[in-house]
Amino acid sequence: MSLLSLEQISVAFGHNPLLSKISFSAEAGERVAIIGRNGAGKSTLLKVISGEQVPDEGVVRIEGGMKVAQLPQELPDANEKTVREVVSEGAGEAHSLMTRYFKLLEDFENDHSNELSDIQTELDRIQGWDLEQRVNHMVQRLALPADKLMSELSGGWRRRVILAQALISNPDVLLLDEPTNHLDVPTIEWMEQQLQQFRGLILFITHDRRFLEKLANRIIELDRGNLISFSGNITAFLAFKEKMLEEEERANALFDKRLAEEEVWIRQGIKARRTRNEGRVRALKALREERSERINRQGNAKMAIETKEKSGKLVAEFTQVGHSFEDKVILQPMDFIVNRGDRIGLIGPNGCGKSTFLKILLGNLEPQTGTVRQGTKLNVAYFDQLREQLDPEKTVAENVGEGKDVIEINGQNKHVIGYLGDFLFPPERARTPIKALSGGERNRVLLAKLFTKPANLLIMDEPTNDLDVETLELLEELLMNYDGTLLLVSHDRSFLDNVVTSVIAFEGEGRVKEYVGGYQDWIRQGGKFPTESTSQTDDVPSKKEKAKVEASNAEQANQKTPEPAKPKAKLSYKIQREFDEMPATIAKLEEEIAALHVTTSSPEFYTGDAENVQKTLAKLAHKEEELETTMERWLELEEMQNG
């Protein structure tokens, strides 16, 4: 049964429609990714579903009694409320009634018996008396620090809290708009696990390709006002979409050829007018109207980095560099060398010291211990994730051109409006103030500005936020071919894997280590992030907390006795049999998946019956999910067996 259905929804801003008579339905258990270019209408679609925006036409139907919760893109305030209070607010009416109920109970001077009776009746009706129990369960399930203040938590932990706030109402439909923005990798992976356990319907927007691959089991793409729905994962969808675009290009070419022939016929002069077929003339007019209404796909951005003269072979050298803030160690003494042409990724939780490391490397911060030697002929370009280099009151052209109409790119003069066209800003958009742009557009402006400056050392801090997939892939290609030195801070795991040749991992308590390869190579080499207990907040623990820890440690030291080695756990007969059969099950699933991959990779596959294509792709997605579940169970049983 469909939880949600959209029927003939249309929304337009200006001449071109964002949504043009789109329809689709979705059921419980589906995790639907909404993809498309920046400005295609993804956020608008979520607003229409949530009721924030009324469509120009069409109907949104949500099954009666179903609850819809939304995870906002903005972080909650870092205020003085406790985590428990903020989570409880997600219960809506139940929270308001319980708050009012206890407030009235505390007012001994006045008689509130009638109002208390009414509140009790309402709480009975909505089953609100178990709110405290539900909050405790949610806090425990998401491992939240219930009594901490929001002001004490990092951005990633505040994001966890609002996810708990969204889930506390037991929603049937969950809407997520860029849930991974500004989160570090540990928090993103934690969120993936939580959402995979959600049994309702999820609709989400993300530009994080790894997050998309792991979570989505259905894709809907918004493209020029239309909606394409596809059951399956993103890999299968991209193959399907490529075939669709090839067919569209062929159809458009045939249409344009026919239109050109008719235009030649209508202009043949007197001879043509003598034999003119009025039906053919009317058909030509219809062809012209159809051609004028065709919305062409937006082109790809054209980026190029200008590299100034090469730097010296040595870019920077750390010798026993260490740094701390108060009693929090940011960098333990380390030796490290950056050579010309290195492409290095910096990975680690928020607040672990990546920005401090870059400031020390650039000479903007003096390390407390050790020395930093910088190379020669360095020209640095810096991409700031907070976009502080952009003036929100000035236009795109004014920010990039810095008051000049003509800028020099790779030794040639170019008008700033023409240059911005390469970054998908038409003239009217290039004259728009920065404050009126979307997040993705602002990132493109910053990239455009950055690439006007010749540089042989490029430092990029979270350049991928809000960029659509096409622009991301172009930026990847650009950085892979960049012949200068690159230092990249990113939580986009796919981006790191595709761009960098080594990573500097911040592994907690000031430990910093270099690994060859990207993010996945770091994992394969045994890399891991600090445990949650050490990365929960960005702040130094309070004196009260430190006193508790010290007292606990002292007590444990006094009472410590050697623990006998635990014997290995013995599995029950039934579980042992399940464990023994799993390798064969996994092998069989892998064979089935490989056979399905062979089928779906055939060019003829997508030209066959559409229903069969969808069924086969859905079967492939199901088998891959079944394999992943089986592997997780196998690892769980292996751990049980090993004790």
XYZ file of C-alpha atoms in Angstrom:
643
model
C 0.000 0.000 0.000
C 1.322 3.436 -0.934
C 2.089 5.735 1.992
C 2.575 8.692 -0.305
C 1.368 9.615 -3.767
C 1.778 12.712 -5.913
C -0.650 13.329 -8.754
C 0.093 15.783 -11.586
C 2.145 18.169 -9.404
C 3.343 21.391 -11.060
C 5.467 24.208 -9.619
C 7.006 27.016 -11.676
C 9.212 29.981 -10.811
C 9.553 32.201 -13.859
C 9.378 30.865 -17.420
C 10.645 27.277 -17.044
C 8.767 24.861 -14.761
C 10.619 23.236 -11.873
C 8.021 20.462 -11.661
C 5.762 19.785 -14.658
C 2.774 17.508 -13.965
C 4.866 14.909 -12.131
C 3.307 11.848 -10.481
C 4.723 9.025 -8.365
C 3.922 6.905 -5.320
C 6.076 5.265 -2.649
C 5.672 2.578 -0.008
C 7.039 1.700 3.420
C 10.544 0.231 3.322
C 11.598 2.280 0.310
C 14.598 4.586 0.682
C 14.126 6.996 -2.196
C 17.003 9.213 -3.319
C 15.988 12.408 -5.131
C 18.753 13.414 -7.533
C 19.234 16.089 -10.199
C 21.256 19.164 -11.088
C 21.464 22.168 -8.750
C 18.253 24.151 -9.183
C 16.312 21.192 -10.653
C 13.650 21.434 -7.915
C 14.737 18.729 -5.431
C 14.248 20.833 -2.295
C 11.026 22.236 -3.750
C 9.692 18.682 -4.142
C 10.425 17.913 -0.468
C 8.707 21.156 0.565
C 5.642 20.202 -1.466
C 5.529 16.774 0.234
C 5.974 18.259 3.725
C 3.275 20.860 3.081
C 5.644 23.848 3.328
C 4.872 24.782 -0.283
C 1.540 24.569 -2.073
C 1.917 23.353 -5.684
C 0.530 25.428 -8.555
C -1.557 22.403 -9.469
C -1.912 18.749 -8.511
C -2.561 16.801 -5.314
C -0.332 15.315 -2.595
C -1.891 12.330 -0.814
C -0.506 10.882 2.411
C -2.292 7.812 3.784
C -4.622 8.780 6.628
C -3.022 8.877 10.063
C 0.519 8.633 8.705
C 3.110 10.868 10.381
C 5.686 12.849 8.409
C 8.941 14.021 10.045
C 11.644 16.183 8.506
C 15.351 16.482 9.232
C 16.151 20.152 8.508
C 19.287 21.107 6.601
C 20.261 23.680 9.254
C 21.830 22.593 12.536
C 19.828 23.221 15.730
C 20.914 26.114 17.955
C 23.804 25.550 20.340
C 21.660 26.748 23.261
C 21.312 25.857 26.941
C 18.675 23.172 26.461
C 19.614 19.609 27.341
C 19.714 16.867 24.726
C 16.771 15.190 26.459
C 14.636 18.356 26.173
C 15.399 18.832 22.466
C 14.625 15.182 21.642
C 11.356 15.392 23.592
C 10.244 18.431 21.537
C 10.018 16.150 18.506
C 6.935 14.504 20.033
C 4.988 17.665 19.221
C 1.550 17.627 20.869
C 2.525 15.037 23.478
C 5.514 17.148 24.557
C 3.424 20.333 24.767
C 0.697 18.604 26.812
C 3.157 16.965 29.207
C 5.011 20.258 29.720
C 1.734 22.050 30.454
C 0.546 19.218 32.720
C 3.593 19.319 35.008
C 3.562 23.121 35.061
C -0.041 23.092 36.329
C 0.786 20.459 38.935
C 3.492 22.732 40.347
C 1.016 25.601 40.752
C -0.380 24.723 44.190
C -2.043 28.092 44.763
C -4.702 27.728 42.066
C -7.234 25.092 41.141
C -6.513 23.661 37.651
C -8.525 20.447 38.036
C -10.685 21.034 34.928
C -7.722 21.788 32.665
C -5.728 18.895 34.133
C -8.651 16.579 33.392
C -8.809 17.798 29.782
C -5.046 17.290 29.355
C -5.277 13.774 30.802
C -8.018 12.919 28.317
C -5.911 14.210 25.415
C -2.825 12.327 26.614
C -4.899 9.142 26.819
C -6.153 9.724 23.285
C -2.695 10.211 21.726
C -0.964 7.678 24.034
C 1.332 10.405 25.334
C 1.954 9.106 28.871
C 4.892 6.984 27.708
C 6.776 10.009 26.309
C 9.572 9.879 28.911
C 10.057 6.166 28.258
C 10.212 6.780 24.477
C 12.749 9.589 24.953
C 14.938 7.374 27.148
C 14.750 4.589 24.566
C 15.704 6.953 21.714
C 18.572 8.492 23.691
C 19.881 5.014 24.485
C 19.411 3.730 20.914
C 21.324 6.637 19.365
C 23.922 6.722 22.184
C 23.236 10.383 22.971
C 24.586 12.257 26.028
C 21.110 12.951 27.461
C 22.055 15.507 30.120
C 24.593 17.507 28.137
C 23.673 20.990 26.933
C 23.380 21.616 23.202
C 26.033 24.339 23.592
C 28.522 21.656 24.687
C 28.084 19.506 21.554
C 29.879 19.626 18.204
C 27.936 20.135 14.965
C 27.971 16.407 14.227
C 26.462 15.538 17.597
C 23.791 18.235 17.273
C 22.891 16.597 13.930
C 22.453 13.295 15.804
C 20.150 15.014 18.276
C 17.801 16.384 15.612
C 17.676 12.954 13.964
C 16.491 11.593 17.321
C 14.020 14.486 17.499
C 12.647 13.501 14.076
C 12.390 9.792 15.010
C 10.762 10.244 18.456
C 7.314 10.743 16.911
C 7.570 7.282 15.249
C 7.090 8.778 11.776
C 5.941 6.753 8.796
C 7.632 9.115 6.327
C 11.058 10.722 6.900
C 12.270 13.615 4.714
C 16.012 14.434 4.625
C 17.565 17.378 2.750
C 21.374 17.037 2.511
C 21.657 15.209 5.871
C 25.439 14.697 5.539
C 26.416 18.329 4.917
C 29.247 19.455 7.243
C 29.306 16.066 9.013
C 32.534 14.176 9.538
C 32.932 10.633 8.204
C 32.273 8.798 11.527
C 28.961 10.640 11.917
C 27.997 9.994 8.280
C 28.644 6.263 8.706
C 26.680 6.276 11.969
C 23.741 7.978 10.207
C 23.845 5.393 7.388
C 23.408 2.607 9.954
C 20.507 4.349 11.719
C 18.609 5.056 8.497
C 19.087 1.517 7.184
C 17.201 0.314 10.281
C 14.241 2.678 9.696
C 11.194 0.673 8.553
C 9.099 3.507 7.143
C 9.506 5.504 3.918
C 12.590 7.716 3.502
C 12.925 10.398 0.823
C 16.315 12.093 0.819
C 18.491 14.485 -1.154
C 22.261 14.043 -1.068
C 25.337 14.716 -3.173
C 27.429 12.246 -1.144
C 27.810 9.375 -3.623
C 28.927 6.781 -1.055
C 25.963 7.657 1.195
C 23.697 7.385 -1.864
C 25.111 3.987 -2.840
C 24.689 2.524 0.641
C 21.233 3.858 1.447
C 19.051 4.180 -1.667
C 16.988 1.294 -3.017
C 15.036 3.525 -5.401
C 16.073 6.581 -7.432
C 13.936 9.439 -8.722
C 15.609 12.058 -10.873
C 14.277 15.531 -11.599
C 15.322 16.570 -15.090
C 13.941 19.671 -16.836
C 10.674 19.593 -14.910
C 10.072 15.870 -15.430
C 10.500 12.952 -13.036
C 12.186 9.642 -13.847
C 11.531 6.827 -11.359
C 13.779 3.765 -11.114
C 13.697 0.797 -8.710
C 17.268 -0.205 -7.946
C 20.580 1.252 -6.810
C 22.428 4.255 -8.213
C 24.908 2.179 -10.250
C 22.149 0.435 -12.181
C 20.274 3.720 -12.587
C 23.262 5.471 -14.173
C 23.570 2.700 -16.774
C 19.826 2.935 -17.438
C 19.997 6.767 -17.697
C 22.885 6.646 -20.157
C 20.798 4.494 -22.509
C 17.845 6.841 -22.095
C 19.928 9.896 -23.031
C 21.295 8.133 -26.105
C 17.729 7.368 -27.216
C 16.687 10.961 -26.523
C 19.562 12.342 -28.588
C 18.669 10.036 -31.503
C 15.000 11.058 -31.310
C 15.918 14.763 -31.168
C 18.265 14.381 -34.164
C 15.506 12.739 -36.246
C 13.045 15.440 -35.183
C 15.458 18.259 -36.074
C 16.186 16.656 -39.455
C 12.474 16.461 -40.261
C 11.944 20.059 -39.117
C 14.829 21.256 -41.323
C 13.349 19.450 -44.364
C 9.959 21.069 -43.774
C 11.556 24.499 -43.404
C 13.281 24.026 -46.780
C 9.968 22.969 -48.366
C 8.046 25.998 -47.051
C 10.653 28.336 -48.513
C 10.700 26.879 -52.053
C 8.871 29.890 -53.440
C 6.125 30.095 -56.080
C 6.376 26.446 -57.134
C 5.886 25.329 -53.555
C 2.999 27.749 -53.001
C 1.152 26.341 -56.051
C 1.271 22.836 -54.618
C 1.212 23.811 -50.977
C -0.587 21.343 -48.721
C -2.340 23.306 -45.941
C -2.244 20.255 -43.654
C 1.508 20.112 -44.113
C 1.760 23.812 -43.245
C -0.194 23.239 -40.035
C 2.052 20.267 -39.213
C 5.122 22.477 -39.693
C 3.706 25.048 -37.264
C 3.174 22.269 -34.710
C 6.774 21.080 -35.201
C 8.049 24.628 -34.627
C 6.029 24.919 -31.403
C 7.268 21.536 -30.165
C 10.891 22.523 -30.885
C 10.501 25.845 -29.076
C 9.114 24.083 -25.997
C 11.954 21.559 -25.808
C 14.067 22.266 -22.747
C 17.649 21.330 -23.522
C 19.789 19.732 -20.841
C 22.039 22.109 -18.960
C 25.644 21.749 -20.093
C 28.539 20.866 -17.826
C 30.719 23.452 -16.184
C 34.096 24.110 -17.826
C 36.795 24.556 -15.214
C 40.511 25.047 -15.600
C 43.164 25.788 -12.973
C 45.978 28.096 -13.984
C 49.285 26.934 -12.538
C 51.909 29.619 -12.049
C 55.635 28.820 -12.146
C 56.505 25.573 -10.407
C 57.326 25.660 -6.716
C 60.527 24.197 -5.364
C 60.647 20.417 -4.980
C 60.065 20.796 -1.240
C 56.742 22.426 -0.340
C 56.842 22.029 3.453
C 58.703 19.995 6.077
C 57.617 19.341 9.683
C 60.274 18.414 12.220
C 58.830 17.188 15.538
C 55.915 19.636 15.207
C 53.431 19.446 18.097
C 50.573 21.629 19.301
C 47.993 21.779 22.116
C 45.161 24.025 23.240
C 45.116 24.198 27.042
C 45.256 20.495 27.996
C 43.850 19.150 24.735
C 46.560 17.692 22.476
C 45.942 18.562 18.819
C 49.201 17.283 17.321
C 51.647 14.939 18.964
C 55.228 15.685 17.817
C 55.472 14.505 14.201
C 57.792 14.561 11.186
C 56.203 15.101 7.793
C 57.230 16.239 4.291
C 55.074 17.657 1.466
C 56.731 17.455 -1.949
C 55.749 19.202 -5.179
C 52.937 17.351 -6.967
C 51.602 15.553 -3.867
C 47.800 15.210 -3.622
C 47.112 14.715 0.082
C 43.739 14.238 1.802
C 43.184 15.191 5.446
C 40.648 12.975 7.231
C 39.351 12.893 10.770
C 36.378 13.913 12.940
C 35.304 17.535 13.246
C 37.425 19.372 15.781
C 40.344 16.947 15.550
C 42.901 19.537 14.357
C 42.840 19.540 10.534
C 42.472 23.329 10.333
C 45.226 23.794 12.928
C 47.508 21.555 10.866
C 46.918 23.690 7.748
C 47.486 26.953 9.635
C 50.823 25.645 10.912
C 51.810 24.430 7.439
C 51.031 27.842 5.885
C 52.879 29.722 8.610
C 49.732 31.346 10.012
C 50.213 29.640 13.392
C 53.443 29.017 15.285
C 53.675 25.430 16.593
C 54.372 24.992 20.287
C 57.109 22.462 19.603
C 59.258 21.695 16.573
C 59.928 23.642 13.370
C 58.292 24.095 9.966
C 60.368 24.757 6.871
C 58.471 26.113 3.835
C 59.604 25.589 0.269
C 60.385 28.278 -2.274
C 58.249 29.994 -4.966
C 54.952 29.040 -3.311
C 51.744 30.616 -4.687
C 48.823 29.513 -2.524
C 45.109 29.431 -3.432
C 42.723 28.603 -0.567
C 39.138 27.332 -0.852
C 37.221 28.214 2.319
C 34.265 25.979 3.233
C 32.586 28.885 5.067
C 32.747 30.995 1.872
C 34.072 33.984 3.843
C 35.863 35.147 0.686
C 32.493 36.071 -0.871
C 30.708 39.388 -0.228
C 26.977 38.502 0.015
C 25.878 42.006 -1.018
C 27.882 42.045 -4.259
C 26.914 40.254 -7.457
C 28.536 37.074 -8.752
C 30.445 39.080 -11.397
C 31.652 41.656 -8.853
C 32.928 38.937 -6.500
C 34.807 37.060 -9.219
C 36.038 40.061 -11.220
C 36.847 42.086 -8.066
C 35.524 45.239 -9.761
C 37.001 44.501 -13.217
C 35.011 43.557 -16.322
C 37.968 41.738 -17.894
C 40.105 39.110 -16.147
C 43.212 37.250 -17.287
C 42.841 33.454 -17.562
C 45.824 31.369 -18.690
C 47.469 34.417 -20.279
C 44.358 35.541 -22.201
C 41.915 38.326 -21.403
C 38.323 37.204 -20.937
C 35.166 39.113 -20.047
C 33.996 38.124 -16.582
C 30.440 37.373 -17.833
C 31.808 34.993 -20.473
C 34.091 33.358 -17.912
C 31.173 32.796 -15.532
C 29.272 31.123 -18.372
C 31.839 28.300 -18.114
C 30.619 27.805 -14.524
C 26.945 27.613 -15.621
C 26.045 31.212 -14.748
C 24.034 32.853 -17.569
C 24.376 36.667 -17.809
C 21.293 37.420 -15.697
C 22.466 35.035 -12.959
C 25.986 36.507 -13.054
C 24.432 39.860 -12.082
C 22.597 38.359 -9.072
C 23.779 39.136 -5.495
C 25.533 36.270 -3.714
C 22.924 36.277 -0.928
C 20.241 35.188 -3.436
C 22.148 32.066 -4.575
C 21.753 28.452 -3.466
C 24.549 26.663 -1.588
C 25.683 24.835 -4.734
C 25.782 28.064 -6.744
C 27.862 29.779 -4.058
C 30.353 26.936 -4.170
C 30.610 27.321 -7.953
C 31.235 31.084 -7.509
C 34.031 30.351 -5.043
C 35.572 27.837 -7.440
C 35.340 30.380 -10.283
C 37.061 32.993 -8.123
C 39.690 30.557 -6.909
C 40.623 29.483 -10.438
C 41.273 33.075 -11.570
C 44.354 33.106 -9.351
C 47.471 31.248 -10.551
C 48.598 28.801 -7.867
C 51.041 25.959 -7.431
C 49.738 25.038 -3.941
C 45.982 24.488 -3.775
C 44.318 24.061 -0.379
C 40.647 23.086 -0.468
C 38.502 22.841 2.658
C 35.265 20.888 1.945
C 34.901 21.968 -1.719
C 32.222 19.340 -2.462
C 29.400 20.637 -0.243
C 26.185 21.281 -2.248
C 27.749 20.514 -5.656
C 25.711 18.333 -8.011
C 27.187 15.030 -9.172
C 28.187 16.265 -12.655
C 30.113 19.245 -11.241
C 31.698 16.987 -8.604
C 32.978 14.607 -11.248
C 34.355 17.490 -13.323
C 36.142 18.909 -10.263
C 37.584 15.448 -9.600
C 38.968 15.229 -13.128
C 40.389 18.738 -12.859
C 42.206 18.008 -9.586
C 43.527 14.661 -10.860
C 45.177 16.482 -13.769
C 46.440 19.396 -11.653
C 50.231 19.486 -11.774
C 50.658 21.578 -8.625
C 50.405 20.427 -4.998
C 47.000 19.747 -3.451
C 45.940 19.544 0.196
C 42.287 18.490 0.464
C 40.012 18.415 3.511
C 36.883 16.422 2.714
C 34.347 14.076 4.282
C 33.281 12.831 0.828
C 34.769 9.328 0.787
C 34.327 8.788 -2.972
C 35.922 12.159 -3.731
C 38.944 11.312 -1.574
C 39.348 7.876 -3.161
C 39.244 9.347 -6.660
C 41.540 12.363 -6.139
C 44.234 11.906 -3.497
C 47.333 9.707 -3.572
C 47.869 9.721 0.206
C 45.978 10.675 3.360
C 46.916 12.230 6.669
C 44.635 10.621 9.262
C 43.848 12.278 12.601
C 43.244 9.214 14.766
C 42.551 10.814 18.148
C 44.533 12.201 21.093
C 46.812 14.099 18.723
C 47.952 11.003 16.787
C 48.511 11.891 13.137
C 49.714 9.303 10.632
C 50.253 9.252 6.867
C 48.908 6.422 4.656
C 49.369 5.699 0.960
C 46.145 5.806 -1.082
C 42.665 7.180 -0.382
C 40.008 6.643 2.268
C 39.319 2.982 1.476
C 43.079 2.265 1.405
C 43.339 3.800 4.882
C 40.547 1.481 6.128
C 42.250 -1.551 4.525
C 45.507 -0.672 6.259
C 43.801 -0.762 9.657
C 42.960 2.908 9.999
C 40.069 3.849 12.269
C 38.590 6.959 13.804
C 38.615 7.770 17.520
C 35.888 6.078 19.562
C 32.694 8.072 20.077
C 33.575 8.783 23.673
C 36.658 10.721 22.629
C 35.071 12.658 19.752
C 31.705 13.482 21.273
C 32.285 17.184 21.747
C 34.736 19.717 20.466
C 35.174 21.285 23.896
C 37.496 20.377 26.736
C 35.581 18.479 29.479
C 34.354 20.569 32.400
C 36.173 20.463 35.759
C 33.249 18.532 37.238
C 33.476 15.879 34.530
C 37.250 15.622 34.876
C 36.898 15.203 38.654
C 34.416 12.359 38.129
C 36.758 10.618 35.699
C 39.768 11.023 37.999
C 37.794 9.699 40.988
C 36.571 6.743 38.939
C 40.098 5.974 37.723
C 41.467 6.117 41.268
C 38.741 3.768 42.527
C 39.418 1.325 39.703
C 43.161 1.434 40.410
C 42.556 0.561 44.100
C 40.145 -2.267 43.319
C 41.893 -3.627 40.245
C 42.485 -7.369 40.260
C 43.643 -9.543 37.407
C 40.727 -10.845 35.362
C 40.794 -14.483 34.338
C 40.881 -15.072 30.599
C 37.385 -15.591 29.240
C 36.803 -18.946 27.592
C 35.633 -18.877 24.007
C 31.851 -18.840 23.710
C 30.302 -22.070 22.501
C 27.546 -21.623 19.937
C 24.307 -23.543 20.190
C 23.793 -26.422 17.742
C 21.319 -24.408 15.657
C 23.537 -21.300 15.454
C 26.674 -23.376 14.813
C 24.897 -25.047 11.883
C 23.824 -21.636 10.558
C 27.429 -20.412 10.852
C 28.828 -23.498 9.046
C 26.396 -23.086 6.137
C 27.083 -19.394 5.615
C 30.209 -19.625 3.386
C 28.235 -21.702 0.858
C 25.311 -19.259 1.048
C 27.631 -16.286 0.483
C 29.325 -18.019 -2.464
C 25.941 -18.778 -4.045
C 24.764 -15.160 -3.644
C 27.999 -13.847 -5.167
C 27.515 -16.151 -8.190
C 23.920 -14.984 -8.667
C 24.949 -11.331 -8.408
C 27.786 -11.838 -10.901
C 25.345 -13.451 -13.385
C 22.899 -10.564 -12.974
C 25.723 -8.054 -13.517
C 26.576 -9.805 -16.798
C 22.920 -9.563 -17.862
C 22.476 -5.895 -16.933
C 25.772 -4.819 -18.503
C 24.636 -6.029 -21.953
C 23.679 -3.138 -24.296
C 20.648 -5.128 -25.506
C 19.297 -5.464 -21.955
C 17.941 -1.899 -21.773
C 16.274 -2.075 -25.190
C 14.064 -4.994 -24.073
C 10.765 -5.035 -22.217
C 10.718 -2.170 -19.669
C 8.905 -4.233 -17.025
C 11.480 -7.028 -17.315
C 14.312 -4.444 -17.018
C 12.841 -3.084 -13.785
C 12.250 -6.596 -12.343
C 15.808 -7.720 -13.142
C 17.351 -4.578 -11.629
C 15.136 -4.883 -8.546
C 16.260 -8.526 -8.193
C 19.902 -7.436 -8.437
C 19.396 -4.781 -5.739
C 17.629 -7.345 -3.507
C 20.432 -9.921 -3.919
C 23.109 -7.327 -3.123
C 21.218 -6.303 0.016
C 20.778 -9.967 0.985
C 24.526 -10.546 0.548
C 25.367 -7.559 2.732
C 22.975 -8.771 5.476
C 24.400 -12.306 5.307
C 27.991 -11.003 5.540
C 27.091 -8.913 8.592
C 25.477 -11.959 10.250
C 28.493 -14.122 9.455
C 30.851 -11.591 11.047
C 28.557 -11.370 14.073
C 28.556 -15.149 14.575
C 32.315 -15.319 14.044
C 32.787 -12.721 16.777
C 30.466 -14.707 19.081
C 32.464 -17.872 18.433
C 35.786 -16.151 19.135
C 34.434 -14.720 22.338
